Short mmCIF file of C-alpha atoms and ligand atoms in Angstrom, two decimals:
data_model
loop_
_atom_site.label_atom_id
_atom_site.label_comp_id
_atom_site.label_asym_id
_atom_site.label_seq_id
_atom_site.Cartn_x
_atom_site.Cartn_y
_atom_site.Cartn_z
CA LEU A 1 -39.90 -56.43 14.87
CA PRO A 2 -42.20 -55.78 18.25
CA LEU A 3 -45.92 -56.52 17.98
CA GLU A 4 -46.89 -52.73 18.60
CA GLU A 5 -44.31 -51.58 15.45
CA ARG A 6 -45.89 -54.23 13.06
CA LEU A 7 -49.15 -53.20 14.00
CA ALA A 8 -47.70 -49.27 12.77
CA ARG A 9 -45.99 -51.04 9.85
CA TYR A 10 -49.24 -53.04 8.45
CA VAL A 11 -51.07 -49.23 8.32
CA VAL A 12 -47.98 -47.49 6.79
CA GLU A 13 -47.43 -50.44 4.27
CA GLY A 14 -50.99 -50.69 3.59
CA SER A 15 -50.35 -54.29 3.70
CA LYS A 16 -52.99 -56.93 5.37
CA ASP A 17 -50.25 -60.11 5.60
CA GLY A 18 -50.42 -61.58 9.22
CA LEU A 19 -52.44 -58.60 10.29
CA PHE A 20 -55.45 -60.58 11.53
CA PRO A 21 -53.28 -63.03 13.74
CA ASP A 22 -51.11 -60.27 14.88
CA LEU A 23 -54.56 -58.20 16.52
CA GLU A 24 -55.70 -61.38 17.67
CA GLU A 25 -52.21 -61.67 19.54
CA ALA A 26 -53.03 -57.93 20.68
CA LEU A 27 -55.98 -58.34 22.13
CA LYS A 28 -54.63 -60.72 24.86
CA LYS A 29 -53.17 -57.85 26.52
CA ASN A 30 -54.81 -54.75 25.30
CA ASP A 31 -58.27 -53.65 25.04
CA PRO A 32 -59.18 -53.24 21.83
CA LEU A 33 -59.82 -49.47 21.47
CA ASP A 34 -56.10 -48.78 23.23
CA ILE A 35 -54.86 -51.14 19.67
CA ILE A 36 -56.86 -49.15 17.81
CA ASN A 37 -55.72 -45.36 19.58
CA GLY A 38 -51.97 -46.86 20.03
CA PRO A 39 -50.32 -48.49 17.11
CA LEU A 40 -52.64 -48.48 14.45
CA MET A 41 -53.00 -44.69 14.98
CA LYS A 42 -49.29 -44.34 15.53
CA GLY A 43 -49.14 -45.99 11.88
CA MET A 44 -52.25 -43.72 10.64
CA ASP A 45 -50.24 -40.28 11.87
CA GLU A 46 -47.14 -41.76 10.08
CA VAL A 47 -49.01 -41.99 6.95
CA GLY A 48 -50.18 -38.55 6.80
CA ARG A 49 -46.96 -37.26 7.71
CA LEU A 50 -45.41 -39.37 4.76
CA PHE A 51 -48.41 -38.14 2.50
CA ASN A 52 -47.41 -34.32 3.26
CA ASP A 53 -43.85 -35.00 2.20
CA ASN A 54 -45.18 -36.30 -1.09
CA GLN A 55 -43.53 -39.91 -0.20
CA LEU A 56 -47.07 -41.44 -0.70
CA ILE A 57 -49.92 -41.11 -3.02
CA VAL A 58 -53.31 -40.97 -2.34
CA ALA A 59 -53.35 -44.62 -3.89
CA GLU A 60 -51.04 -45.54 -0.86
CA VAL A 61 -52.68 -43.98 1.18
CA LEU A 62 -56.63 -45.15 0.61
CA GLN A 63 -54.73 -49.35 0.98
CA SER A 64 -53.66 -47.20 4.60
CA ALA A 65 -57.01 -46.88 5.19
CA GLU A 66 -58.37 -50.27 4.12
CA VAL A 67 -55.96 -51.90 6.89
CA MET A 68 -57.24 -49.47 9.35
CA LYS A 69 -61.03 -50.18 8.01
CA ALA A 70 -59.88 -54.24 8.25
CA SER A 71 -58.90 -53.78 11.88
CA VAL A 72 -61.61 -52.05 13.32
CA ALA A 73 -64.34 -54.37 11.86
CA PHE A 74 -61.56 -57.26 13.34
CA LEU A 75 -61.76 -55.31 16.52
CA LYS A 76 -65.71 -54.26 16.66
CA PRO A 77 -66.95 -57.43 18.08
CA TYR A 78 -64.36 -57.42 21.06
CA MET A 79 -65.22 -54.26 22.06
CA GLU A 80 -67.30 -53.91 25.21
CA GLN A 81 -71.29 -53.37 24.72
CA LYS A 82 -72.10 -51.22 27.61
CA SER A 83 -75.33 -50.75 27.75
CA THR A 84 -79.06 -51.99 26.36
CA GLU A 85 -80.96 -48.96 27.62
CA THR A 86 -81.60 -46.82 24.73
CA LYS A 87 -80.10 -43.29 25.51
CA GLY A 88 -80.71 -41.32 22.29
CA LYS A 89 -80.58 -41.76 18.89
CA ILE A 90 -77.86 -39.68 17.02
CA LEU A 91 -77.28 -38.47 13.08
CA LEU A 92 -73.80 -38.94 12.22
CA ALA A 93 -72.37 -37.41 9.00
CA THR A 94 -69.13 -36.29 7.47
CA VAL A 95 -69.57 -32.97 6.30
CA LYS A 96 -70.09 -31.57 2.49
CA GLY A 97 -67.28 -31.84 0.55
CA ASP A 98 -64.82 -34.70 2.85
CA VAL A 99 -64.70 -38.35 2.39
CA HIS A 100 -62.78 -39.49 5.45
CA ASP A 101 -64.82 -41.55 7.42
CA ILE A 102 -62.73 -43.20 10.08
CA GLY A 103 -62.96 -41.57 12.63
CA LYS A 104 -66.59 -41.29 12.14
CA ASN A 105 -66.94 -44.75 11.85
CA LEU A 106 -65.48 -45.12 15.26
CA VAL A 107 -67.26 -42.86 16.71
CA GLU A 108 -70.72 -44.85 15.60
CA ILE A 109 -69.23 -47.66 17.22
CA ILE A 110 -68.21 -46.53 20.37
CA LEU A 111 -72.30 -44.70 20.65
CA SER A 112 -73.78 -47.54 19.16
CA ASN A 113 -72.10 -49.95 22.15
CA ASN A 114 -73.13 -47.54 24.60
CA GLY A 115 -76.50 -47.23 24.24
CA TYR A 116 -76.71 -45.21 21.10
CA GLU A 117 -78.96 -45.48 18.10
CA VAL A 118 -77.18 -44.13 15.58
CA ILE A 119 -77.70 -43.49 12.04
CA ASN A 120 -75.01 -43.13 9.90
CA LEU A 121 -75.87 -40.83 6.79
CA GLY A 122 -72.14 -41.37 5.64
CA ILE A 123 -69.62 -38.90 3.81
CA LYS A 124 -70.33 -35.71 1.90
CA VAL A 125 -73.30 -34.86 3.44
CA PRO A 126 -74.55 -31.43 2.27
CA PRO A 127 -76.40 -29.13 5.23
CA GLU A 128 -79.50 -29.93 3.33
CA GLN A 129 -79.32 -33.41 3.50
CA LEU A 130 -78.62 -33.23 6.94
CA ILE A 131 -81.61 -30.79 7.77
CA GLU A 132 -84.03 -33.35 5.68
CA ALA A 133 -82.78 -36.05 7.84
CA CYS A 134 -83.22 -34.29 10.99
CA ARG A 135 -86.91 -33.87 10.55
CA ARG A 136 -87.32 -37.28 9.27
CA GLU A 137 -85.69 -38.77 11.63
CA ARG A 138 -85.84 -36.60 14.80
CA PRO A 139 -82.54 -37.28 16.68
CA HIS A 140 -81.75 -35.98 19.81
CA MET A 141 -78.40 -34.73 18.31
CA VAL A 142 -76.42 -34.67 15.19
CA GLY A 143 -72.10 -35.45 14.88
CA LEU A 144 -70.46 -34.20 12.71
CA SER A 145 -66.92 -35.25 11.21
CA GLY A 146 -64.50 -33.68 8.95
CA LEU A 147 -60.85 -33.88 8.84
CA LEU A 148 -59.75 -31.04 6.19
CA VAL A 149 -59.78 -27.28 7.25
CA LYS A 150 -62.10 -26.60 4.48
CA SER A 151 -64.47 -28.99 6.57
CA ALA A 152 -64.34 -26.68 9.51
CA GLN A 153 -65.72 -23.83 7.63
CA GLN A 154 -68.19 -26.60 6.24
CA MET A 155 -69.16 -27.04 9.66
CA VAL A 156 -69.81 -23.38 10.43
CA LEU A 157 -72.06 -23.27 7.41
CA THR A 158 -73.82 -26.60 8.22
CA ALA A 159 -74.86 -24.84 11.82
CA GLN A 160 -76.22 -21.69 10.29
CA ASP A 161 -78.23 -23.71 8.07
CA MET A 162 -79.48 -25.83 10.64
CA LYS A 163 -80.13 -22.34 12.47
CA GLU A 164 -82.11 -20.76 9.67
CA ALA A 165 -84.17 -24.66 9.36
CA ASP A 166 -85.23 -23.67 12.93
CA LEU A 167 -83.13 -26.85 14.33
CA ASP A 168 -81.49 -26.40 17.43
CA LEU A 169 -80.79 -29.75 18.81
CA PRO A 170 -77.14 -30.18 20.02
CA ILE A 171 -74.13 -30.92 17.51
CA LEU A 172 -71.09 -32.97 18.57
CA VAL A 173 -68.12 -31.77 16.43
CA GLY A 174 -65.06 -33.83 15.57
CA GLY A 175 -61.81 -34.33 13.35
CA ALA A 176 -58.23 -33.45 13.18
CA ALA A 177 -58.11 -29.54 11.64
CA LEU A 178 -61.13 -28.62 14.75
CA THR A 179 -59.94 -27.07 17.98
CA ARG A 180 -62.13 -26.23 20.85
CA LYS A 181 -61.66 -22.36 20.91
CA PHE A 182 -62.80 -22.23 16.54
CA THR A 183 -65.75 -24.83 17.72
CA HIS A 184 -66.81 -22.54 20.48
CA ASN A 185 -66.07 -19.18 18.33
CA ARG A 186 -66.48 -20.03 15.25
CA ILE A 187 -69.71 -22.55 15.14
CA ALA A 188 -71.68 -22.04 18.37
CA SER A 189 -71.64 -18.59 17.93
CA GLN A 190 -73.62 -19.28 14.64
CA TYR A 191 -76.19 -21.77 16.62
CA ASP A 192 -79.00 -21.50 18.73
CA GLY A 193 -78.08 -25.33 20.50
CA PRO A 194 -74.91 -26.38 22.39
CA VAL A 195 -72.19 -27.02 20.10
CA VAL A 196 -69.15 -29.21 21.93
CA TYR A 197 -65.95 -30.55 19.85
CA ALA A 198 -64.51 -33.76 20.80
CA LYS A 199 -60.85 -34.43 20.41
CA ASP A 200 -61.93 -38.54 19.84
CA ALA A 201 -64.37 -40.76 19.97
CA MET A 202 -64.26 -41.57 23.73
CA ASN A 203 -64.65 -37.94 24.86
CA GLY A 204 -67.96 -38.08 21.71
CA LEU A 205 -69.48 -40.45 24.18
CA GLU A 206 -68.62 -38.86 27.61
CA LEU A 207 -69.92 -35.22 25.89
CA ALA A 208 -72.91 -37.31 24.33
CA ASN A 209 -73.63 -38.44 28.02
CA ARG A 210 -73.20 -35.15 29.13
CA LEU A 211 -75.32 -33.42 26.63
CA GLN A 212 -78.66 -36.52 27.24
CA ASN A 213 -78.93 -35.39 30.71
CO1 B1M B 1 -56.66 -37.49 3.38
N1 B1M B 1 -55.91 -35.84 4.34
N2 B1M B 1 -57.19 -36.37 1.83
N3 B1M B 1 -56.99 -39.31 2.87
N4 B1M B 1 -56.02 -38.41 4.95
C1 B1M B 1 -55.35 -35.78 5.73
C2 B1M B 1 -56.56 -35.47 6.32
C3 B1M B 1 -54.21 -35.26 5.97
C4 B1M B 1 -54.21 -34.26 7.09
C5 B1M B 1 -53.08 -35.65 5.38
C6 B1M B 1 -51.72 -34.99 5.71
O1 B1M B 1 -51.56 -34.03 4.60
N5 B1M B 1 -51.15 -34.72 6.30
C7 B1M B 1 -54.85 -34.10 4.76
C8 B1M B 1 -55.41 -32.77 5.25
C9 B1M B 1 -54.98 -31.35 5.13
C10 B1M B 1 -55.53 -30.71 5.39
O2 B1M B 1 -56.93 -29.96 5.23
N6 B1M B 1 -55.60 -29.77 6.87
C11 B1M B 1 -55.61 -34.79 3.64
C12 B1M B 1 -55.75 -34.31 2.36
C13 B1M B 1 -55.08 -33.27 1.98
C14 B1M B 1 -56.61 -35.14 1.54
C15 B1M B 1 -56.96 -35.42 0.20
C16 B1M B 1 -57.01 -33.53 -0.34
C17 B1M B 1 -55.76 -35.88 -1.06
C18 B1M B 1 -55.87 -35.58 -2.11
O3 B1M B 1 -57.06 -36.20 -3.14
N7 B1M B 1 -55.09 -34.75 -2.89
C19 B1M B 1 -57.87 -35.85 -0.44
C20 B1M B 1 -59.53 -35.30 0.18
C21 B1M B 1 -60.32 -36.12 -0.21
C22 B1M B 1 -61.91 -35.23 0.01
O4 B1M B 1 -61.87 -35.40 1.43
N8 B1M B 1 -62.64 -34.71 -0.47
C23 B1M B 1 -57.75 -37.02 0.66
C24 B1M B 1 -58.35 -38.23 1.09
C25 B1M B 1 -57.86 -39.77 1.79
C26 B1M B 1 -58.06 -41.03 1.33
C27 B1M B 1 -59.12 -41.10 0.58
C28 B1M B 1 -57.32 -41.64 0.04
C29 B1M B 1 -58.00 -41.43 3.35
C30 B1M B 1 -59.66 -41.77 3.21
C31 B1M B 1 -60.05 -43.06 3.29
C32 B1M B 1 -61.55 -42.85 4.49
O5 B1M B 1 -61.92 -42.09 5.03
N9 B1M B 1 -61.88 -43.67 3.94
C33 B1M B 1 -57.36 -40.38 3.49
C34 B1M B 1 -56.61 -40.83 4.47
C35 B1M B 1 -56.56 -42.04 5.46
C36 B1M B 1 -56.11 -39.99 5.40
C37 B1M B 1 -55.07 -39.48 6.82
C38 B1M B 1 -53.58 -40.37 6.42
C39 B1M B 1 -55.65 -40.40 7.64
C40 B1M B 1 -57.13 -40.49 8.20
C41 B1M B 1 -57.70 -41.29 9.25
O6 B1M B 1 -58.35 -41.96 8.98
N10 B1M B 1 -57.19 -40.71 10.84
C42 B1M B 1 -55.03 -38.35 7.42
C43 B1M B 1 -53.59 -37.61 7.95
C44 B1M B 1 -53.72 -37.99 9.50
O7 B1M B 1 -55.05 -37.68 9.86
N11 B1M B 1 -52.92 -38.28 10.23
C45 B1M B 1 -55.26 -37.64 5.94
C46 B1M B 1 -57.88 -42.42 11.76
C47 B1M B 1 -58.79 -41.82 12.36
C48 B1M B 1 -59.30 -42.62 13.30
O8 B1M B 1 -58.62 -40.94 12.78
O9 B1M B 1 -60.39 -39.49 11.66
O10 B1M B 1 -58.76 -38.27 13.13
P1 B1M B 1 -59.86 -39.84 12.60
O11 B1M B 1 -60.83 -39.27 13.91
C49 B1M B 1 -60.71 -38.97 15.49
C50 B1M B 1 -60.72 -37.85 15.76
O12 B1M B 1 -60.39 -36.67 14.81
C51 B1M B 1 -62.23 -37.91 16.29
O13 B1M B 1 -61.91 -39.06 16.83
C52 B1M B 1 -61.48 -40.32 16.09
C53 B1M B 1 -60.18 -40.68 17.11
O14 B1M B 1 -60.97 -41.50 17.93
N12 B1M B 1 -63.21 -37.99 15.51
C54 B1M B 1 -64.02 -37.31 15.95
C55 B1M B 1 -63.14 -37.46 14.31
N13 B1M B 1 -64.39 -37.29 13.71
C56 B1M B 1 -65.16 -37.13 14.72
C57 B1M B 1 -66.45 -37.10 15.18
C58 B1M B 1 -66.87 -36.65 16.72
C59 B1M B 1 -66.14 -36.83 17.30
C60 B1M B 1 -64.52 -36.99 17.55
O15 B1M B 1 -68.26 -36.31 17.13
C61 B1M B 1 -69.04 -36.48 15.84
#
């Protein structure tokens, strides 16, 4: 198989046999983020499709997630460290009820490589915990991630609770079940501060930069 297809296969099969030498090979020609967004993400999409068709069970998807995480960890030191000045502090969380964290952790790497101080609160973070962390840490921005359809709804509730707690700092949202329209009509409408939707981690960085200026 060609290199790109092999990389996607490691994710689909949840196997690390030969993964790291192949990642090293890929790094000779490609930017680490392009390896993630290209073949590795293609593998993840295939996993999602097979899972949807009942051709994979959760335990197998978990193995695929392990391969993705190990790849991102391997590639992380090769990602460009663009800035050393601190641009701002951002709290990141996967919303209540949701355990998906690969996308969120990618956002963390990209923001912290580009001058942000990131406080990653982890997964299944209820609004109360987020609000408490906002009071304690005084971030410039909050980043919410969620992949499930119900997580989009959870973001609405989170924004409502934050508003009730008198918070109006900018919120950056991202994740597969969200759209710009939903973000604008359903989340931003419940909140006093700005709420913006990022389609991927790089877009998240661009929007964070814009919100800081
Ligand atoms: Co789950 N899962 N999963 N899963 N899983 C999906 C999301 C699903 C679409 C699969 C499917 O059915 N086709 C489906 C959701 C259906 C829906 O609601 N629409 C699903 C389901 C149903 C479930 C369970 C309910 C399964 C079950 O138990 N029966 C369960 C839910 C548990 C829960 O959360 N309570 C579950 C569990 C799991 C695993 C634990 C096995 C594992 C997660 C492991 C982990 O994250 N540690 C897993 C995985 C791996 C997936 C898929 C296959 C891949 C997700 C992923 O990591 N993608 C996924 C299908 C798919 O997406 N193709 C699926 C790679 C990652 C880099 O992309 O996170 O989208 P992503 O991030 C992107 C952008 O979205 C964006 O930037 C990133 C790219 O640069 N982004 C942000 C994300 N967050 C952002 C935040 C930002 C900015 C951008 O700013 C703050």
